mmCIF file of C-alpha atoms in Angstrom:
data_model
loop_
_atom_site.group_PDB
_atom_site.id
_atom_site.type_symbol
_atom_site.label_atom_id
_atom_site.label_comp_id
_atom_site.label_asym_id
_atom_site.label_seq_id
_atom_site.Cartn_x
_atom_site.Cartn_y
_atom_site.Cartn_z
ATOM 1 C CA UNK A 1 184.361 122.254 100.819
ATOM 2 C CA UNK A 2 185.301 123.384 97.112
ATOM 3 C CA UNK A 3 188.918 123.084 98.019
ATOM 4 C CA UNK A 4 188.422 119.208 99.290
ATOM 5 C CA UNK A 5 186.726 118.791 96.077
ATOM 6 C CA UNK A 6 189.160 120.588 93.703
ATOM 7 C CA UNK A 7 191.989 118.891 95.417
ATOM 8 C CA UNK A 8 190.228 115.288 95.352
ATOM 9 C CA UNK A 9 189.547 115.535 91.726
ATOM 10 C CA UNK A 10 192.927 116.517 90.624
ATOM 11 C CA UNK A 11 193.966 113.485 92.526
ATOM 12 C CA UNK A 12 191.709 111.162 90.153
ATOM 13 C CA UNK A 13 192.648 112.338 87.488
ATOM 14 C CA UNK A 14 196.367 110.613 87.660
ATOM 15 C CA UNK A 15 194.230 107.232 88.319
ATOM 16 C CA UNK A 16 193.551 106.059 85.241
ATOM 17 C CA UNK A 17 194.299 102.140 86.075
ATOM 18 C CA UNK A 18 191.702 102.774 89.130
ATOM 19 C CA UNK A 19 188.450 100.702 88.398
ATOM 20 C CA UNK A 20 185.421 103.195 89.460
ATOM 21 C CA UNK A 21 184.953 101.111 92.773
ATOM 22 C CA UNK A 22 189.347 101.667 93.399
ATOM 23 C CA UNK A 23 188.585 105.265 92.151
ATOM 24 C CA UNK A 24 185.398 105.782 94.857
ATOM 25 C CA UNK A 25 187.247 104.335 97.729
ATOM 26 C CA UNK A 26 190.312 106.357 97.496
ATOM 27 C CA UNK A 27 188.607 109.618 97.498
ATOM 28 C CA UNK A 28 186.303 108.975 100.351
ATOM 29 C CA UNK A 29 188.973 107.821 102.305
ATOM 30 C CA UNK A 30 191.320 111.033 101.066
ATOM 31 C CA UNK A 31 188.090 112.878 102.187
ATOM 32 C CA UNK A 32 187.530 111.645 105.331
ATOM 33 C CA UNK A 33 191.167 112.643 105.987
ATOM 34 C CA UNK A 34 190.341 116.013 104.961
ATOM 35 C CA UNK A 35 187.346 116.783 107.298
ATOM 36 C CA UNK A 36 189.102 114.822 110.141
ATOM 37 C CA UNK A 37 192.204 117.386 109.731
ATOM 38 C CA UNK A 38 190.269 120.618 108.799
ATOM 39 C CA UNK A 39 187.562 119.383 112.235
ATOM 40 C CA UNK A 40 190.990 118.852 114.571
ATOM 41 C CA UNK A 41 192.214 122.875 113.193
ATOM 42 C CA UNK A 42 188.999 123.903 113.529
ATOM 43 C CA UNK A 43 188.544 122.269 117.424
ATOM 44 C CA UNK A 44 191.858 124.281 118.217
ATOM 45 C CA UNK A 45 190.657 127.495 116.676
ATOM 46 C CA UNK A 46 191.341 127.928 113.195
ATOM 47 C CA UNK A 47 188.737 129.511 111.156
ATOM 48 C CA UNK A 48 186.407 126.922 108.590
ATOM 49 C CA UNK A 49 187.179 128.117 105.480
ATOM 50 C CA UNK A 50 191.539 128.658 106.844
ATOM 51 C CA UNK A 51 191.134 125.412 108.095
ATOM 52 C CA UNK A 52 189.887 123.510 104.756
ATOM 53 C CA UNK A 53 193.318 124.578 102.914
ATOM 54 C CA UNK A 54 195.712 124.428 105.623
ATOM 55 C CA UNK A 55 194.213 120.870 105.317
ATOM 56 C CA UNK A 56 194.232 121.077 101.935
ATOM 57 C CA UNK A 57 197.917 121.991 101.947
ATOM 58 C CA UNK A 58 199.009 119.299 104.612
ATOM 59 C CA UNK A 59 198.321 116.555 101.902
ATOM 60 C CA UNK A 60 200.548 117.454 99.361
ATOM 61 C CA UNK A 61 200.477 117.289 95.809
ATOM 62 C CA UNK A 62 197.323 115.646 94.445
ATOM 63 C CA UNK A 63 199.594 114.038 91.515
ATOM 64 C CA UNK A 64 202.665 113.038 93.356
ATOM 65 C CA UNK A 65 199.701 111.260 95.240
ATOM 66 C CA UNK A 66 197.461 110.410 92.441
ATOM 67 C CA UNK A 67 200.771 108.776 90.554
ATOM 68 C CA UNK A 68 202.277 107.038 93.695
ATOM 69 C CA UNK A 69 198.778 105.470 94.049
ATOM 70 C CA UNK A 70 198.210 104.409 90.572
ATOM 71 C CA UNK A 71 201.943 102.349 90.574
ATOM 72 C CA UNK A 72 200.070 100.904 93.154
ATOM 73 C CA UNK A 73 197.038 99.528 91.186
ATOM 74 C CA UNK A 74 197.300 96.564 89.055
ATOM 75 C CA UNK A 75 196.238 97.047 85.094
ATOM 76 C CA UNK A 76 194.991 93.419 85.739
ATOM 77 C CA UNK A 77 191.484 94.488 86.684
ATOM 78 C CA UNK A 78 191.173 97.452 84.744
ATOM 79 C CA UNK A 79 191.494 95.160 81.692
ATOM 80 C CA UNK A 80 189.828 92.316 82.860
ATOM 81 C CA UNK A 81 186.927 94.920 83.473
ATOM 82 C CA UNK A 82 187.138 96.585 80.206
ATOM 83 C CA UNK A 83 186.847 93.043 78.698
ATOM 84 C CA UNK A 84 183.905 92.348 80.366
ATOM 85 C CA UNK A 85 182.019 95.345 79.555
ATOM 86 C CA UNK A 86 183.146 94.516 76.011
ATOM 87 C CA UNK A 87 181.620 91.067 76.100
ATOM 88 C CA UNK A 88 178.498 92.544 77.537
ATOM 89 C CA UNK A 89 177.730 94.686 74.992
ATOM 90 C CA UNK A 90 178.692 92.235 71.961
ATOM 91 C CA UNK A 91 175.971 90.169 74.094
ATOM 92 C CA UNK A 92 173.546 92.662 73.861
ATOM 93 C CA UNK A 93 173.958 93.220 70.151
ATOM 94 C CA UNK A 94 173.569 89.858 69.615
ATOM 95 C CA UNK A 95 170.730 89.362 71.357
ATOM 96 C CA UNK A 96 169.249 92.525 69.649
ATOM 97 C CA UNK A 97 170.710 90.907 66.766
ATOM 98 C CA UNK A 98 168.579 88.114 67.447
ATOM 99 C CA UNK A 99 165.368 89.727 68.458
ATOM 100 C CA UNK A 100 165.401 91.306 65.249
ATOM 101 C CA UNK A 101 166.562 87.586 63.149
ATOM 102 C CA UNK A 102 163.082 86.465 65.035
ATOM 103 C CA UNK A 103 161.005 89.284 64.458
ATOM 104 C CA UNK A 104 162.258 89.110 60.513
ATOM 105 C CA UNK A 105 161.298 85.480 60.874
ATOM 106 C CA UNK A 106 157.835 85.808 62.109
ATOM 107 C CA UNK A 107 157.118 89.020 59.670
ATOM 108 C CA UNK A 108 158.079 86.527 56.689
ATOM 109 C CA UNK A 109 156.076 83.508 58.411
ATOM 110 C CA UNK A 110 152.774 85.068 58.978
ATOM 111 C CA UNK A 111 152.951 86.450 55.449
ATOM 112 C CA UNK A 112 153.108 83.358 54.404
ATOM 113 C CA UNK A 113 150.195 82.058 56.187
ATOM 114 C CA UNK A 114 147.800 84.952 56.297
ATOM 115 C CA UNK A 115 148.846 86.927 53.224
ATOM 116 C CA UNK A 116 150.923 84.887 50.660
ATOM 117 C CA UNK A 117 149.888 86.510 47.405
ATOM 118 C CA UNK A 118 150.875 90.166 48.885
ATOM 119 C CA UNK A 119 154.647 88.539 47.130
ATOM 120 C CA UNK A 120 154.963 89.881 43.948
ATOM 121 C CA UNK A 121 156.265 86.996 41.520
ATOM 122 C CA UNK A 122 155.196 87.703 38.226
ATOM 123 C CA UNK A 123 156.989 86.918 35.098
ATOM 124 C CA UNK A 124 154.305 87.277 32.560
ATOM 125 C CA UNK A 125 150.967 88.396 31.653
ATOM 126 C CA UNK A 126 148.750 86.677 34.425
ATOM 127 C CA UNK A 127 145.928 85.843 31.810
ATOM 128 C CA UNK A 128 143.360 83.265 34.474
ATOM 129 C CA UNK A 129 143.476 82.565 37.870
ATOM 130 C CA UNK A 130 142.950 79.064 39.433
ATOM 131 C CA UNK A 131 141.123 78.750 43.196
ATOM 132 C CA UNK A 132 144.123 76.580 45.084
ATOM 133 C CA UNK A 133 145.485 76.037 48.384
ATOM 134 C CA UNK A 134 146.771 73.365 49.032
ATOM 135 C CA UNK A 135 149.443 72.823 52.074
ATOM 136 C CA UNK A 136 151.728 70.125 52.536
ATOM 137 C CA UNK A 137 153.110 69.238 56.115
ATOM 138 C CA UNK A 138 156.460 67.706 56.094
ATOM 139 C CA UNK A 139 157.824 67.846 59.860
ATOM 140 C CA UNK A 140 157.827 70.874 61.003
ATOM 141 C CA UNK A 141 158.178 72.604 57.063
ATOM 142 C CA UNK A 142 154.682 73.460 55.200
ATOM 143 C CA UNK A 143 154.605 74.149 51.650
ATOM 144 C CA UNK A 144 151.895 76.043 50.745
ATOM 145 C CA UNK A 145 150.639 76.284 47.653
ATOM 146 C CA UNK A 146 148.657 79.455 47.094
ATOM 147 C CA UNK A 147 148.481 80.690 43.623
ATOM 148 C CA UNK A 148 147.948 78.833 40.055
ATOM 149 C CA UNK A 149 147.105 80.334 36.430
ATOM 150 C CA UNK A 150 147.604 80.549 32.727
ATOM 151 C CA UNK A 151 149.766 83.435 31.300
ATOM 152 C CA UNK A 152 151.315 84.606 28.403
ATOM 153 C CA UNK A 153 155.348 85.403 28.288
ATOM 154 C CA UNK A 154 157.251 88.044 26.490
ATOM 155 C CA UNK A 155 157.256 85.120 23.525
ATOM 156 C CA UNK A 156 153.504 84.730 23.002
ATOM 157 C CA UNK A 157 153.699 81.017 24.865
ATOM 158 C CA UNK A 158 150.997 79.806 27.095
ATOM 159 C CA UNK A 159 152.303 78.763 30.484
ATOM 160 C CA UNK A 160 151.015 77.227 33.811
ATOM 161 C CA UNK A 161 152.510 79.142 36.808
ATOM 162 C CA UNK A 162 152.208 77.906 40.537
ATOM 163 C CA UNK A 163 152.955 80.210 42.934
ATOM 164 C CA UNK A 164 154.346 78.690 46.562
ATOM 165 C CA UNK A 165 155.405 79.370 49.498
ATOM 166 C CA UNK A 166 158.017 77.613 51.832
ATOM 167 C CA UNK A 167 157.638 78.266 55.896
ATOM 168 C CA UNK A 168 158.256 76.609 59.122
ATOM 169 C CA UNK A 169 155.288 75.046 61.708
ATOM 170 C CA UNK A 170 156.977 77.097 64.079
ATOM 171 C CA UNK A 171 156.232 80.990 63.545
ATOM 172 C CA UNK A 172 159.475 82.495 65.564
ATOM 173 C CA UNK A 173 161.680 80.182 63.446
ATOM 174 C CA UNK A 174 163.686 80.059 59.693
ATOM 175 C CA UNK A 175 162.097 78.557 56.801
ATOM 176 C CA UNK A 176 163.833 75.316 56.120
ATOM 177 C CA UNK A 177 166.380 74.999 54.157
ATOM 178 C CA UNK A 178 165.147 72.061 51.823
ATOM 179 C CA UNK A 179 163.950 73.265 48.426
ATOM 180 C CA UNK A 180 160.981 71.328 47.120
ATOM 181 C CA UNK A 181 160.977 69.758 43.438
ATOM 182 C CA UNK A 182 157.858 70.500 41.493
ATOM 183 C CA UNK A 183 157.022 68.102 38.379
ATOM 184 C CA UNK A 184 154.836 68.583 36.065
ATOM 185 C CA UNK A 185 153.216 65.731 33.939
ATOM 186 C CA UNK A 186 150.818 67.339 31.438
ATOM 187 C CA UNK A 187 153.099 68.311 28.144
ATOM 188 C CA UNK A 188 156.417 66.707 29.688
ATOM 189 C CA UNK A 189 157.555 70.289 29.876
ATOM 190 C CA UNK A 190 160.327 72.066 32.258
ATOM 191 C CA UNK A 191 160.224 74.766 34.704
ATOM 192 C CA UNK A 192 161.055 77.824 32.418
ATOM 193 C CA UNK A 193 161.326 80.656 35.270
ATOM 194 C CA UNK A 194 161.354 79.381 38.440
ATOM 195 C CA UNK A 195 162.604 82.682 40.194
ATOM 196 C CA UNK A 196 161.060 83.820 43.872
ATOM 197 C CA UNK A 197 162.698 84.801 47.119
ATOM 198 C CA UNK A 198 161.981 85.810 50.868
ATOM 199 C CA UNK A 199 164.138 86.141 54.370
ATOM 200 C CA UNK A 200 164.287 83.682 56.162
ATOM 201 C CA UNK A 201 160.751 83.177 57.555
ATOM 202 C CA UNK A 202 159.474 82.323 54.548
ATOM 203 C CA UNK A 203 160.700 81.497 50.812
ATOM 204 C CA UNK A 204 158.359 82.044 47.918
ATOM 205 C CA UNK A 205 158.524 80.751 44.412
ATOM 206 C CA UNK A 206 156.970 81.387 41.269
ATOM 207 C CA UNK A 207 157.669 77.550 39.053
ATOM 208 C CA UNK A 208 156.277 78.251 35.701
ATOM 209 C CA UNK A 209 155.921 76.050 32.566
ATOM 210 C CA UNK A 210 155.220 75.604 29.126
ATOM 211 C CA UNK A 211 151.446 75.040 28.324
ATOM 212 C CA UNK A 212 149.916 74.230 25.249
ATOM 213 C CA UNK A 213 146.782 76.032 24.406
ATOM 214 C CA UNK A 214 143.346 74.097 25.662
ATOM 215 C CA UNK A 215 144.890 71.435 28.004
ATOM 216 C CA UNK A 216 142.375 70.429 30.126
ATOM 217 C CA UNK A 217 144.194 69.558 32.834
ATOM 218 C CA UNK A 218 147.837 69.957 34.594
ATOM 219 C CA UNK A 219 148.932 67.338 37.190
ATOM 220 C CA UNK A 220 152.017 68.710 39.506
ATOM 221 C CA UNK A 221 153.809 66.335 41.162
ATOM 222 C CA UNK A 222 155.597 67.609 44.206
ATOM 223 C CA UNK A 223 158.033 65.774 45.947
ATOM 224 C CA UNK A 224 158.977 67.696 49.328
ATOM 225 C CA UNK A 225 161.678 65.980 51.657
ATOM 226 C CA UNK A 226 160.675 62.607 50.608
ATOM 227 C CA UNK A 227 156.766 62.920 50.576
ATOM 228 C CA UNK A 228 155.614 62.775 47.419
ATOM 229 C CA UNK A 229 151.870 64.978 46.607
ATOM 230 C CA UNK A 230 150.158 65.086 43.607
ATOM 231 C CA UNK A 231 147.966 67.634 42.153
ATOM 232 C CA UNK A 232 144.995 67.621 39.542
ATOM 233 C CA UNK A 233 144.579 70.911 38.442
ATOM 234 C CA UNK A 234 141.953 71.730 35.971
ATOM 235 C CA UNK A 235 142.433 74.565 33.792
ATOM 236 C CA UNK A 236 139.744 76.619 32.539
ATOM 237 C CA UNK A 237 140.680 78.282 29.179
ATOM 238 C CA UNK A 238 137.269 80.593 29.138
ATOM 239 C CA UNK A 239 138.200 84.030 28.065
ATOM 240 C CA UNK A 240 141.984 83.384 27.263
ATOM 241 C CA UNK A 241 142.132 84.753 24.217
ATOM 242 C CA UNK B 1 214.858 115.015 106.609
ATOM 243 C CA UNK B 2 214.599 114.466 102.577
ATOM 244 C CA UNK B 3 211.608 113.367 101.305
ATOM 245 C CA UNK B 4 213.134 110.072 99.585
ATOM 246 C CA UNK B 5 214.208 109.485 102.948
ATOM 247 C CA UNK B 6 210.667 109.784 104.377
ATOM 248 C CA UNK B 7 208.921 107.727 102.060
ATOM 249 C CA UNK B 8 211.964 104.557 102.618
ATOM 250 C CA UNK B 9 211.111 104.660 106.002
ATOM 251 C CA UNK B 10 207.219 105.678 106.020
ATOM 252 C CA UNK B 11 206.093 101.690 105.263
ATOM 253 C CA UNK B 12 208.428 100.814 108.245
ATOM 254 C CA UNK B 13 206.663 103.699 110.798
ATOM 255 C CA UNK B 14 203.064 102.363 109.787
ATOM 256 C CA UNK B 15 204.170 99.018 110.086
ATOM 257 C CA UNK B 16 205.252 100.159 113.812
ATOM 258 C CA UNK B 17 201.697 101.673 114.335
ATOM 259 C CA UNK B 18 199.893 98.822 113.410
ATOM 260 C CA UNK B 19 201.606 96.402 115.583
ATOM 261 C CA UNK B 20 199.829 98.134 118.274
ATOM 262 C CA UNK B 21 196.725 98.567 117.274
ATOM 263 C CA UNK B 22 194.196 99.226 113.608
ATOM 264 C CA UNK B 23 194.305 102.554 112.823
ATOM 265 C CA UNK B 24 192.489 104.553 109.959
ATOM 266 C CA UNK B 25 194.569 106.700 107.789
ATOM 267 C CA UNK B 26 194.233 110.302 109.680
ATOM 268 C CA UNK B 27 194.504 108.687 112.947
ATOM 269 C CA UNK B 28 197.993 107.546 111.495
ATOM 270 C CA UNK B 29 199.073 110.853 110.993
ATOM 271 C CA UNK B 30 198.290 111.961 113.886
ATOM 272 C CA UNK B 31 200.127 109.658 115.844
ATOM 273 C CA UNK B 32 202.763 110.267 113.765
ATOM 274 C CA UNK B 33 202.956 113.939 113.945
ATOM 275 C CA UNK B 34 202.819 113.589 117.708
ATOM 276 C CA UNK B 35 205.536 110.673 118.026
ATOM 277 C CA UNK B 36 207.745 112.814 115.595
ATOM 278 C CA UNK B 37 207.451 116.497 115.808
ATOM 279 C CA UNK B 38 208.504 118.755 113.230
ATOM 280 C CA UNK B 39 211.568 116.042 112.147
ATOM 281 C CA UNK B 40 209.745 114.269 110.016
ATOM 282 C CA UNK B 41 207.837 116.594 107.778
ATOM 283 C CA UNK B 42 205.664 114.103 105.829
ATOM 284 C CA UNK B 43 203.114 114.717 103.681
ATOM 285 C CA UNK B 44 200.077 113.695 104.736
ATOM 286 C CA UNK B 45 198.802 112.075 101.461
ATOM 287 C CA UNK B 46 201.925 110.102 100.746
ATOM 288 C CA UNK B 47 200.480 107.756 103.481
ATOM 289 C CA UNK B 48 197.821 106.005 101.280
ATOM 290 C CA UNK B 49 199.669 104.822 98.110
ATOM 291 C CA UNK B 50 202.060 103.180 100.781
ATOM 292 C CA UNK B 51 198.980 101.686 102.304
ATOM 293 C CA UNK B 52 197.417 100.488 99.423
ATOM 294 C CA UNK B 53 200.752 98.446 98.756
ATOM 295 C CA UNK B 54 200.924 97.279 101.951
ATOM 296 C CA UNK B 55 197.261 96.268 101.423
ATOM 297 C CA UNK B 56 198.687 94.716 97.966
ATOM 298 C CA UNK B 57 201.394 93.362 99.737
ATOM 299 C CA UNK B 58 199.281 91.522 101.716
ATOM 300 C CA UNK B 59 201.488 92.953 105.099
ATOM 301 C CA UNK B 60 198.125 94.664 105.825
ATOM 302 C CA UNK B 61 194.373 94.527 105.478
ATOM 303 C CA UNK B 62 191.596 96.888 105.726
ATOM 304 C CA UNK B 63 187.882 97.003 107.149
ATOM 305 C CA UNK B 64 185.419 99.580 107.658
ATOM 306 C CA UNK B 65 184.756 100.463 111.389
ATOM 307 C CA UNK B 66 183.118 103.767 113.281
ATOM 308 C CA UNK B 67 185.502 105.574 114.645
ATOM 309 C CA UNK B 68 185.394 107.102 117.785
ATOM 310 C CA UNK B 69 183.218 110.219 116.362
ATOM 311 C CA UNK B 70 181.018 107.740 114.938
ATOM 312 C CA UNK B 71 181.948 108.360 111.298
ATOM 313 C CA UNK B 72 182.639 105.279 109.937
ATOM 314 C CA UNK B 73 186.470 105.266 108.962
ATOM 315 C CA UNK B 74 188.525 102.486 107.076
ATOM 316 C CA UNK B 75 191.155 101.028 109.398
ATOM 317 C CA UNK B 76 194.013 98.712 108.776
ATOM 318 C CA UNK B 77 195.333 95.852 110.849
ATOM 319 C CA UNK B 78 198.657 94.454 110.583
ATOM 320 C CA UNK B 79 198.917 90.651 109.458
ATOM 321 C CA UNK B 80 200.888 88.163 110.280
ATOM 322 C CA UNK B 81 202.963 88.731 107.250
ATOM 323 C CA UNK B 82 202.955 92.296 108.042
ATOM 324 C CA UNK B 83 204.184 91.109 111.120
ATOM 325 C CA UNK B 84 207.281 88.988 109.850
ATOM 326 C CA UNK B 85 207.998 92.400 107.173
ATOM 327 C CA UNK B 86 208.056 94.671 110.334
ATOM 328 C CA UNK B 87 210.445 92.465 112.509
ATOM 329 C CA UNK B 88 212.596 91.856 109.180
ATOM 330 C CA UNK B 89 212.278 95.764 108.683
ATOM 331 C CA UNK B 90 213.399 96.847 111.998
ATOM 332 C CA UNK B 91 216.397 94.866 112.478
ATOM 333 C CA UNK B 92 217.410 95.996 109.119
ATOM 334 C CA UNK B 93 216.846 99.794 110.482
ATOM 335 C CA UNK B 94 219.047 98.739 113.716
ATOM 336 C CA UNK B 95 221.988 97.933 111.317
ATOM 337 C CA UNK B 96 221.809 100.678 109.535
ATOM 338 C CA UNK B 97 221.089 102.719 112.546
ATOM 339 C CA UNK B 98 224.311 101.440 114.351
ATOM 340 C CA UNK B 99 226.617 101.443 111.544
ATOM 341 C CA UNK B 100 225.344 104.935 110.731
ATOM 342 C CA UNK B 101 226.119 106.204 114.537
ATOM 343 C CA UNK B 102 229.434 104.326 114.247
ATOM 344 C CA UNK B 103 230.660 106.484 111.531
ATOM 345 C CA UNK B 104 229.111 109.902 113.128
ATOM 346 C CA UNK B 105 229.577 109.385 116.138
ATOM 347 C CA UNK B 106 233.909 109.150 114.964
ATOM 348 C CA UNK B 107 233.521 112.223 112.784
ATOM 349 C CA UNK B 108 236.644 114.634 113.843
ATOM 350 C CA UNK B 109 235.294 118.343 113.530
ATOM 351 C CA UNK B 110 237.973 120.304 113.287
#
């Protein structure tokens, strides 16, 4: 049956408006024709293999037929097919595109929660450490913060740092959007550095200002999407030199 | 005859076959090699793109059905617009048929 398939092939290949199905249907029916002719030669005598390309031969030319039957076909489905497996896979991309957005998401959100310090943020000489964390619940954002010191900048000036971090309630979701503002009321002092970053699970920030040395005490007033949280936070100058 | 002349009249012959009863596409040409003897040397493969566009057409429709062998073959039945195309068709073949014959049958051979 190598001619049948030979000849059935070269027909296809003048199909190119045939969908696969169109394509399919043809050449079983063109090969159902074939084994009904070579079966009738065969029934009246004519040797198998004589048989398949007298058969063959009876059909004509595979692109006279191939072309005649393509004028037949309309582009319309082709295309409309072609579109469609277009749209699938810009589906599946996105999708991927969004496992991946989520999967970035939770990566930066349980950092946040399990391992916020692993950020690097530092602008200075880290000189003390202060215990803190403290979390503030706004909706469905929490601002943690993690991290406070004293340290010493490339001018020889004391500063108060607090390091924070910015997430959502949610673990498979974006940080949100709304940046907090951090006051401080101890030497009526600005942020200096600010500076930070993350994706978009979770957005970290370093807010930094000037200290004068021995303060006792630094209050931070944080106002976070209208709730307002204040915190006492002494410092402990031991061993700063 | 010429092969142009084949294919004009091919969708006109299956039309014919149908009206009697569904046929798959071998079973066509065997009918028609029967009916028509060595006059009408057609190619057998010719007989599907006209098919298909009488399938387009809407003239004709198609089904899957076991033939008599009990492989299961795809056979066409003639609609009712197939119908109307086929009685269109033949008178239009019966002109041309008589006018044809008029002039022939007149020719002087000398």
């Amino acid at each position: 049956m190598e001619d049948f398939k030979d000849f059935l092939d070269a027909v296809c290949r003048f199909l190119p408006r045939a969908t696969e199905e169109e394509r399919a249907a043809l050449r079983k029916e063109l090969s159902d024709h074939l084994c009904d002719h070579a079966e009738f030669l065969e029934q009246c005598g004519v040797p198998p293999e004589e048989a398949a390309q007298r058969a063959v031969a009876a059909m004509g030319s595979a692109e006279i037929i191939g072309r005649d039957y393509n004028a037949t076909l309309s582009p319309v489905w082709l295309l409309i097919g072609r579109i469609c497996k277009t749209v699938s896979v810009l589906l599946i991309l996105l999708s991927v595109g969004m496992l991946l957005n989520t999967g970035g998401n939770l990566a930066g959100n349980l950092k946040a929660r399990f391992s916020p310090a692993s950020y690097a943020m530092s602008h200075g000489q880290m000189l003390t450490q202060i215990p803190l964390d403290e979390k503030i619940s706004v909706g469905r954002s929490i601002l943690r913060c993690y991290g406070a010191g004293i340290g010493l900048d490339a001018q020889s000036e004391y500063f108060f740092y607090l390091d924070t971090v910015l997430y959502n309630r949610n673990p498979l979701q974006a940080a949100p959007q709304c940046t907090p503002l951090l006051e401080v009321a101890a030497d009526g002092t600005v942020d200096r550095f600010g500076g930070g970053g993350g994706s978009g699970g979770a957005y970290w920030r370093q807010w930094c200002y000037a200290l004068s040395y021995g303060a006792p005490a630094i209050t931070v007033s944080i106002t976070y999407a209208g709730q307002v949280t204040s915190l006492e936070i002494p410092l402990n100058w031991e061993g700063v030199p | 005859m010429k092969r142009k002349q084949v294919m004009a009249h091919t969708s006109l012959l299956v039309l014919a076959l149908l009206s009697a009863e569904d046929m798959y596409g071998y079973q066509m040409i065997a009918a028609l090699s029967g009916k028509l003897d060595s006059t009408f040397a057609m190619k057998e493969g010719t007989l599907y793109p006209i098919l298909h566009a009488l399938e387009n057409d809407g003239s004709v429709t198609s089904y899957e059905k076991e033939a008599a062998a009990g492989k299961p073959r795809k056979y066409y039945h003639l609609t009712m617009k197939g119908k109307l195309q086929l009685r269109e068709e033949q008178s239009q073949w019966r002109a041309y048929q008589r006018a044809v014959d008029a002039v022939v049958s007149s020719a002087v051979l000398a």
